mmCIF file of C-alpha atoms in Angstrom:
data_model
loop_
_atom_site.group_PDB
_atom_site.id
_atom_site.type_symbol
_atom_site.label_atom_id
_atom_site.label_comp_id
_atom_site.label_asym_id
_atom_site.label_seq_id
_atom_site.Cartn_x
_atom_site.Cartn_y
_atom_site.Cartn_z
ATOM 1 C CA MET Z 203 11.849 -61.057 -16.074
ATOM 2 C CA SER Z 204 12.582 -58.711 -18.959
ATOM 3 C CA THR Z 205 9.984 -57.178 -21.243
ATOM 4 C CA SER Z 206 10.731 -55.702 -24.628
ATOM 5 C CA LEU Z 207 10.302 -52.017 -25.288
ATOM 6 C CA SER Z 208 7.544 -52.673 -27.808
ATOM 7 C CA SER Z 209 5.421 -54.488 -25.222
ATOM 8 C CA SER Z 210 5.907 -52.006 -22.381
ATOM 9 C CA ALA Z 211 2.702 -51.370 -20.447
ATOM 10 C CA ALA Z 212 3.483 -47.646 -20.334
ATOM 11 C CA LEU Z 213 3.525 -47.192 -24.111
ATOM 12 C CA PRO Z 214 -0.255 -47.270 -24.691
ATOM 13 C CA PHE Z 215 -0.710 -44.721 -21.903
ATOM 14 C CA THR Z 216 2.075 -42.562 -23.306
ATOM 15 C CA HIS Z 217 0.569 -42.736 -26.785
ATOM 16 C CA ALA Z 218 -2.917 -41.885 -25.508
ATOM 17 C CA GLY Z 219 -1.558 -39.143 -23.255
ATOM 18 C CA LEU Z 220 0.300 -37.489 -26.120
ATOM 19 C CA ARG Z 221 -2.790 -37.645 -28.336
ATOM 20 C CA LEU Z 222 -4.799 -36.020 -25.527
ATOM 21 C CA LEU Z 223 -2.173 -33.294 -25.088
ATOM 22 C CA ILE Z 224 -2.248 -32.585 -28.824
ATOM 23 C CA ALA Z 225 -6.029 -32.207 -28.721
ATOM 24 C CA LEU Z 226 -5.928 -30.017 -25.614
ATOM 25 C CA ASN Z 227 -3.219 -27.893 -27.191
ATOM 26 C CA TRP Z 228 -5.506 -27.125 -30.149
ATOM 27 C CA VAL Z 229 -8.412 -26.378 -27.791
ATOM 28 C CA MET Z 230 -6.303 -23.539 -26.427
ATOM 29 C CA ALA Z 231 -6.346 -21.656 -29.752
ATOM 30 C CA PRO Z 232 -10.056 -20.776 -29.753
ATOM 31 C CA LEU Z 233 -9.929 -20.068 -26.032
ATOM 32 C CA ILE Z 234 -7.093 -17.583 -26.426
ATOM 33 C CA LEU Z 235 -8.723 -16.063 -29.510
ATOM 34 C CA THR Z 236 -11.933 -15.659 -27.541
ATOM 35 C CA LEU Z 237 -9.953 -14.026 -24.766
ATOM 36 C CA LEU Z 238 -8.356 -11.657 -27.250
ATOM 37 C CA LEU Z 239 -11.342 -10.808 -29.432
ATOM 38 C CA LEU Z 240 -14.658 -11.385 -27.733
ATOM 39 C CA LEU Z 241 -14.765 -11.341 -23.984
ATOM 40 C CA PRO Z 242 -12.628 -8.811 -22.229
ATOM 41 C CA HIS Z 243 -12.980 -5.243 -23.201
ATOM 42 C CA GLU Z 244 -10.509 -2.923 -21.578
ATOM 43 C CA GLN Z 245 -13.007 -1.573 -19.032
ATOM 44 C CA TRP Z 246 -14.041 -5.094 -18.028
ATOM 45 C CA ILE Z 247 -10.427 -6.063 -17.363
ATOM 46 C CA LEU Z 248 -9.707 -2.915 -15.376
ATOM 47 C CA GLN Z 249 -12.857 -3.355 -13.290
ATOM 48 C CA SER Z 250 -12.075 -7.002 -12.581
ATOM 49 C CA PHE Z 251 -8.666 -5.950 -11.216
ATOM 50 C CA HIS Z 252 -10.194 -2.929 -9.403
ATOM 51 C CA ILE Z 253 -7.965 -0.569 -11.366
ATOM 52 C CA PRO Z 254 -9.189 2.868 -12.404
ATOM 53 C CA SER Z 255 -8.940 3.797 -16.067
ATOM 54 C CA SER Z 256 -5.489 5.334 -16.543
ATOM 55 C CA PRO Z 257 -2.409 5.135 -18.735
ATOM 56 C CA GLU Z 258 -1.056 2.472 -16.341
ATOM 57 C CA GLY Z 259 -4.250 0.476 -16.764
ATOM 58 C CA ASP Z 260 -4.019 0.786 -20.540
ATOM 59 C CA ARG Z 261 -0.417 -0.458 -20.394
ATOM 60 C CA LEU Z 262 -1.506 -3.423 -18.256
ATOM 61 C CA VAL Z 263 -4.260 -4.397 -20.692
ATOM 62 C CA GLY Z 264 -1.896 -4.009 -23.650
ATOM 63 C CA GLY Z 265 0.653 -6.223 -21.929
ATOM 64 C CA MET Z 266 -1.973 -8.851 -21.206
ATOM 65 C CA ARG Z 267 -3.006 -8.861 -24.864
ATOM 66 C CA LEU Z 268 0.618 -9.206 -25.954
ATOM 67 C CA ILE Z 269 1.056 -12.138 -23.561
ATOM 68 C CA ALA Z 270 -2.086 -13.743 -24.999
ATOM 69 C CA LEU Z 271 -0.644 -13.350 -28.514
ATOM 70 C CA ILE Z 272 2.541 -15.059 -27.378
ATOM 71 C CA GLY Z 273 0.384 -17.837 -25.933
ATOM 72 C CA LEU Z 274 -1.341 -18.152 -29.291
ATOM 73 C CA ALA Z 275 2.034 -18.318 -31.056
ATOM 74 C CA SER Z 276 3.181 -21.076 -28.698
ATOM 75 C CA ILE Z 277 0.358 -23.431 -29.743
ATOM 76 C CA PRO Z 278 1.975 -24.531 -33.027
ATOM 77 C CA LEU Z 279 5.319 -24.827 -31.224
ATOM 78 C CA HIS Z 280 3.816 -27.215 -28.690
ATOM 79 C CA TYR Z 281 2.169 -29.117 -31.539
ATOM 80 C CA MET Z 282 5.521 -29.565 -33.313
ATOM 81 C CA ALA Z 283 7.137 -30.961 -30.173
ATOM 82 C CA LEU Z 284 4.223 -33.238 -29.302
ATOM 83 C CA LYS Z 285 3.926 -34.650 -32.849
ATOM 84 C CA ARG Z 286 7.645 -35.402 -32.932
ATOM 85 C CA LEU Z 287 7.446 -37.066 -29.541
ATOM 86 C CA LEU Z 288 4.457 -39.108 -30.693
ATOM 87 C CA ALA Z 289 6.451 -40.259 -33.735
ATOM 88 C CA ILE Z 290 9.299 -41.310 -31.437
ATOM 89 C CA VAL Z 291 6.885 -43.262 -29.248
ATOM 90 C CA GLU Z 292 5.602 -44.984 -32.378
ATOM 91 C CA THR Z 293 9.130 -46.156 -33.252
ATOM 92 C CA VAL Z 294 9.485 -47.489 -29.716
ATOM 93 C CA ARG Z 295 6.192 -49.351 -30.122
ATOM 94 C CA LEU Z 296 7.561 -50.887 -33.322
ATOM 95 C CA GLY Z 297 10.709 -51.948 -31.469
ATOM 96 C CA ASP Z 298 13.203 -49.813 -33.397
ATOM 97 C CA PRO Z 299 13.712 -46.429 -31.715
ATOM 98 C CA PHE Z 300 17.374 -45.944 -32.659
ATOM 99 C CA VAL Z 301 16.867 -44.522 -36.120
ATOM 100 C CA ALA Z 302 18.229 -41.339 -37.654
ATOM 101 C CA ALA Z 303 14.731 -39.851 -37.870
ATOM 102 C CA ASN Z 304 14.435 -39.930 -34.074
ATOM 103 C CA ALA Z 305 17.710 -38.061 -33.679
ATOM 104 C CA THR Z 306 16.325 -35.399 -36.012
ATOM 105 C CA ARG Z 307 13.010 -35.380 -34.152
ATOM 106 C CA LEU Z 308 14.771 -34.952 -30.811
ATOM 107 C CA GLN Z 309 16.839 -32.084 -32.154
ATOM 108 C CA GLY Z 310 13.630 -30.447 -33.423
ATOM 109 C CA ILE Z 311 12.038 -30.889 -30.005
ATOM 110 C CA ALA Z 312 15.116 -29.350 -28.381
ATOM 111 C CA TRP Z 313 14.869 -26.260 -30.604
ATOM 112 C CA VAL Z 314 11.157 -25.920 -29.830
ATOM 113 C CA LEU Z 315 11.886 -26.208 -26.101
ATOM 114 C CA LEU Z 316 14.571 -23.550 -26.421
ATOM 115 C CA VAL Z 317 12.168 -21.152 -28.167
ATOM 116 C CA LEU Z 318 9.493 -21.842 -25.528
ATOM 117 C CA GLN Z 319 11.982 -21.059 -22.757
ATOM 118 C CA VAL Z 320 12.874 -17.759 -24.411
ATOM 119 C CA LEU Z 321 9.177 -16.946 -24.866
ATOM 120 C CA SER Z 322 8.596 -17.695 -21.185
ATOM 121 C CA MET Z 323 11.272 -15.183 -20.245
ATOM 122 C CA VAL Z 324 9.750 -12.630 -22.652
ATOM 123 C CA VAL Z 325 6.324 -13.156 -21.036
ATOM 124 C CA ASP Z 326 7.873 -12.624 -17.613
ATOM 125 C CA GLY Z 327 9.544 -9.428 -18.820
ATOM 126 C CA ILE Z 328 6.277 -8.116 -20.241
ATOM 127 C CA ALA Z 329 4.417 -8.979 -17.034
ATOM 128 C CA LYS Z 330 6.991 -7.121 -14.937
ATOM 129 C CA ALA Z 331 7.035 -4.148 -17.317
ATOM 130 C CA VAL Z 332 3.267 -3.627 -17.279
ATOM 131 C CA ALA Z 333 2.611 -4.444 -13.620
ATOM 132 C CA ILE Z 334 0.980 -1.725 -11.596
ATOM 133 C CA PRO Z 335 2.067 -1.163 -7.994
ATOM 134 C CA GLY Z 336 -0.276 -3.207 -5.857
ATOM 135 C CA HIS Z 337 -1.373 -5.207 -8.904
ATOM 136 C CA PRO Z 338 1.471 -7.464 -10.027
ATOM 137 C CA LEU Z 339 0.818 -9.596 -13.069
ATOM 138 C CA GLN Z 340 1.674 -13.125 -11.904
ATOM 139 C CA MET Z 341 2.187 -15.292 -14.972
ATOM 140 C CA GLY Z 342 4.252 -18.186 -13.615
ATOM 141 C CA ALA Z 343 6.704 -17.533 -16.428
ATOM 142 C CA GLY Z 344 10.342 -16.573 -16.578
ATOM 143 C CA PHE Z 345 13.664 -18.316 -16.184
ATOM 144 C CA SER Z 346 13.305 -21.995 -15.303
ATOM 145 C CA VAL Z 347 16.281 -24.125 -14.350
ATOM 146 C CA ASN Z 348 14.231 -27.243 -15.113
ATOM 147 C CA GLY Z 349 13.162 -25.874 -18.483
ATOM 148 C CA TRP Z 350 16.715 -25.055 -19.516
ATOM 149 C CA LEU Z 351 17.880 -28.428 -18.212
ATOM 150 C CA ALA Z 352 15.264 -30.064 -20.453
ATOM 151 C CA VAL Z 353 16.601 -28.073 -23.427
ATOM 152 C CA ILE Z 354 20.187 -29.155 -22.762
ATOM 153 C CA LEU Z 355 19.251 -32.778 -22.110
ATOM 154 C CA THR Z 356 17.139 -32.961 -25.266
ATOM 155 C CA PHE Z 357 19.956 -31.584 -27.423
ATOM 156 C CA LEU Z 358 22.307 -34.081 -25.762
ATOM 157 C CA LEU Z 359 19.878 -36.968 -26.244
ATOM 158 C CA ALA Z 360 19.494 -36.040 -29.914
ATOM 159 C CA ARG Z 361 23.268 -36.253 -30.282
ATOM 160 C CA VAL Z 362 23.338 -39.598 -28.457
ATOM 161 C CA PHE Z 363 20.641 -40.955 -30.787
ATOM 162 C CA ALA Z 364 22.529 -39.696 -33.853
ATOM 163 C CA GLU Z 365 25.780 -41.263 -32.684
ATOM 164 C CA GLY Z 366 24.069 -44.502 -31.638
ATOM 165 C CA THR Z 367 22.369 -44.744 -35.010
ATOM 166 C CA ARG Z 368 25.671 -44.139 -36.794
ATOM 167 C CA MET Z 369 27.410 -46.802 -34.683
ATOM 168 C CA ARG Z 370 24.594 -49.289 -35.299
ATOM 169 C CA ASP Z 371 24.764 -48.643 -39.050
ATOM 170 C CA ASP Z 372 28.552 -49.081 -38.968
ATOM 171 C CA LEU Z 373 28.166 -52.351 -37.061
ATOM 172 C CA ALA Z 374 25.539 -53.590 -39.508
ATOM 173 C CA GLY Z 375 27.895 -52.778 -42.369
ATOM 174 C CA THR Z 376 30.712 -54.854 -40.878
ATOM 175 C CA VAL Z 377 28.657 -57.995 -40.293
#
């Protein structure tokens, strides 16, 4: 038994999940700002890592602040990708996902994913540069095969949507 895309049981969950992710993404902004501005003073950070005050410790704290700023900068990037994805889901709910706007949205998502992958590698580089022997800064960032695969697949999918839309428009014009 076949069900249409617009009546898929997964769509309401996808829609709700994306809305939740958008809200959680914006919650991160005040948390990161608090981290940067209010809570951790340099001495507090050094004491929590059991690191004596030193130029190495200062470099570590500076690197952590720079990483937090990159995290803050990534919030609007995530928002752009999530909003575009939500718009695509909406076209699926309406039963007409193969429109030119979705090809453009997918290409925008692909560019955002590419920038996020580069930022992840920058964060990893900063973490390695400021790490103190015996106190590595583990960020879970860096090169990700899966992340780069997602970038490539999203660019490819955007092209497929653009071509599919063009073919559908051509077919509609010949009928």
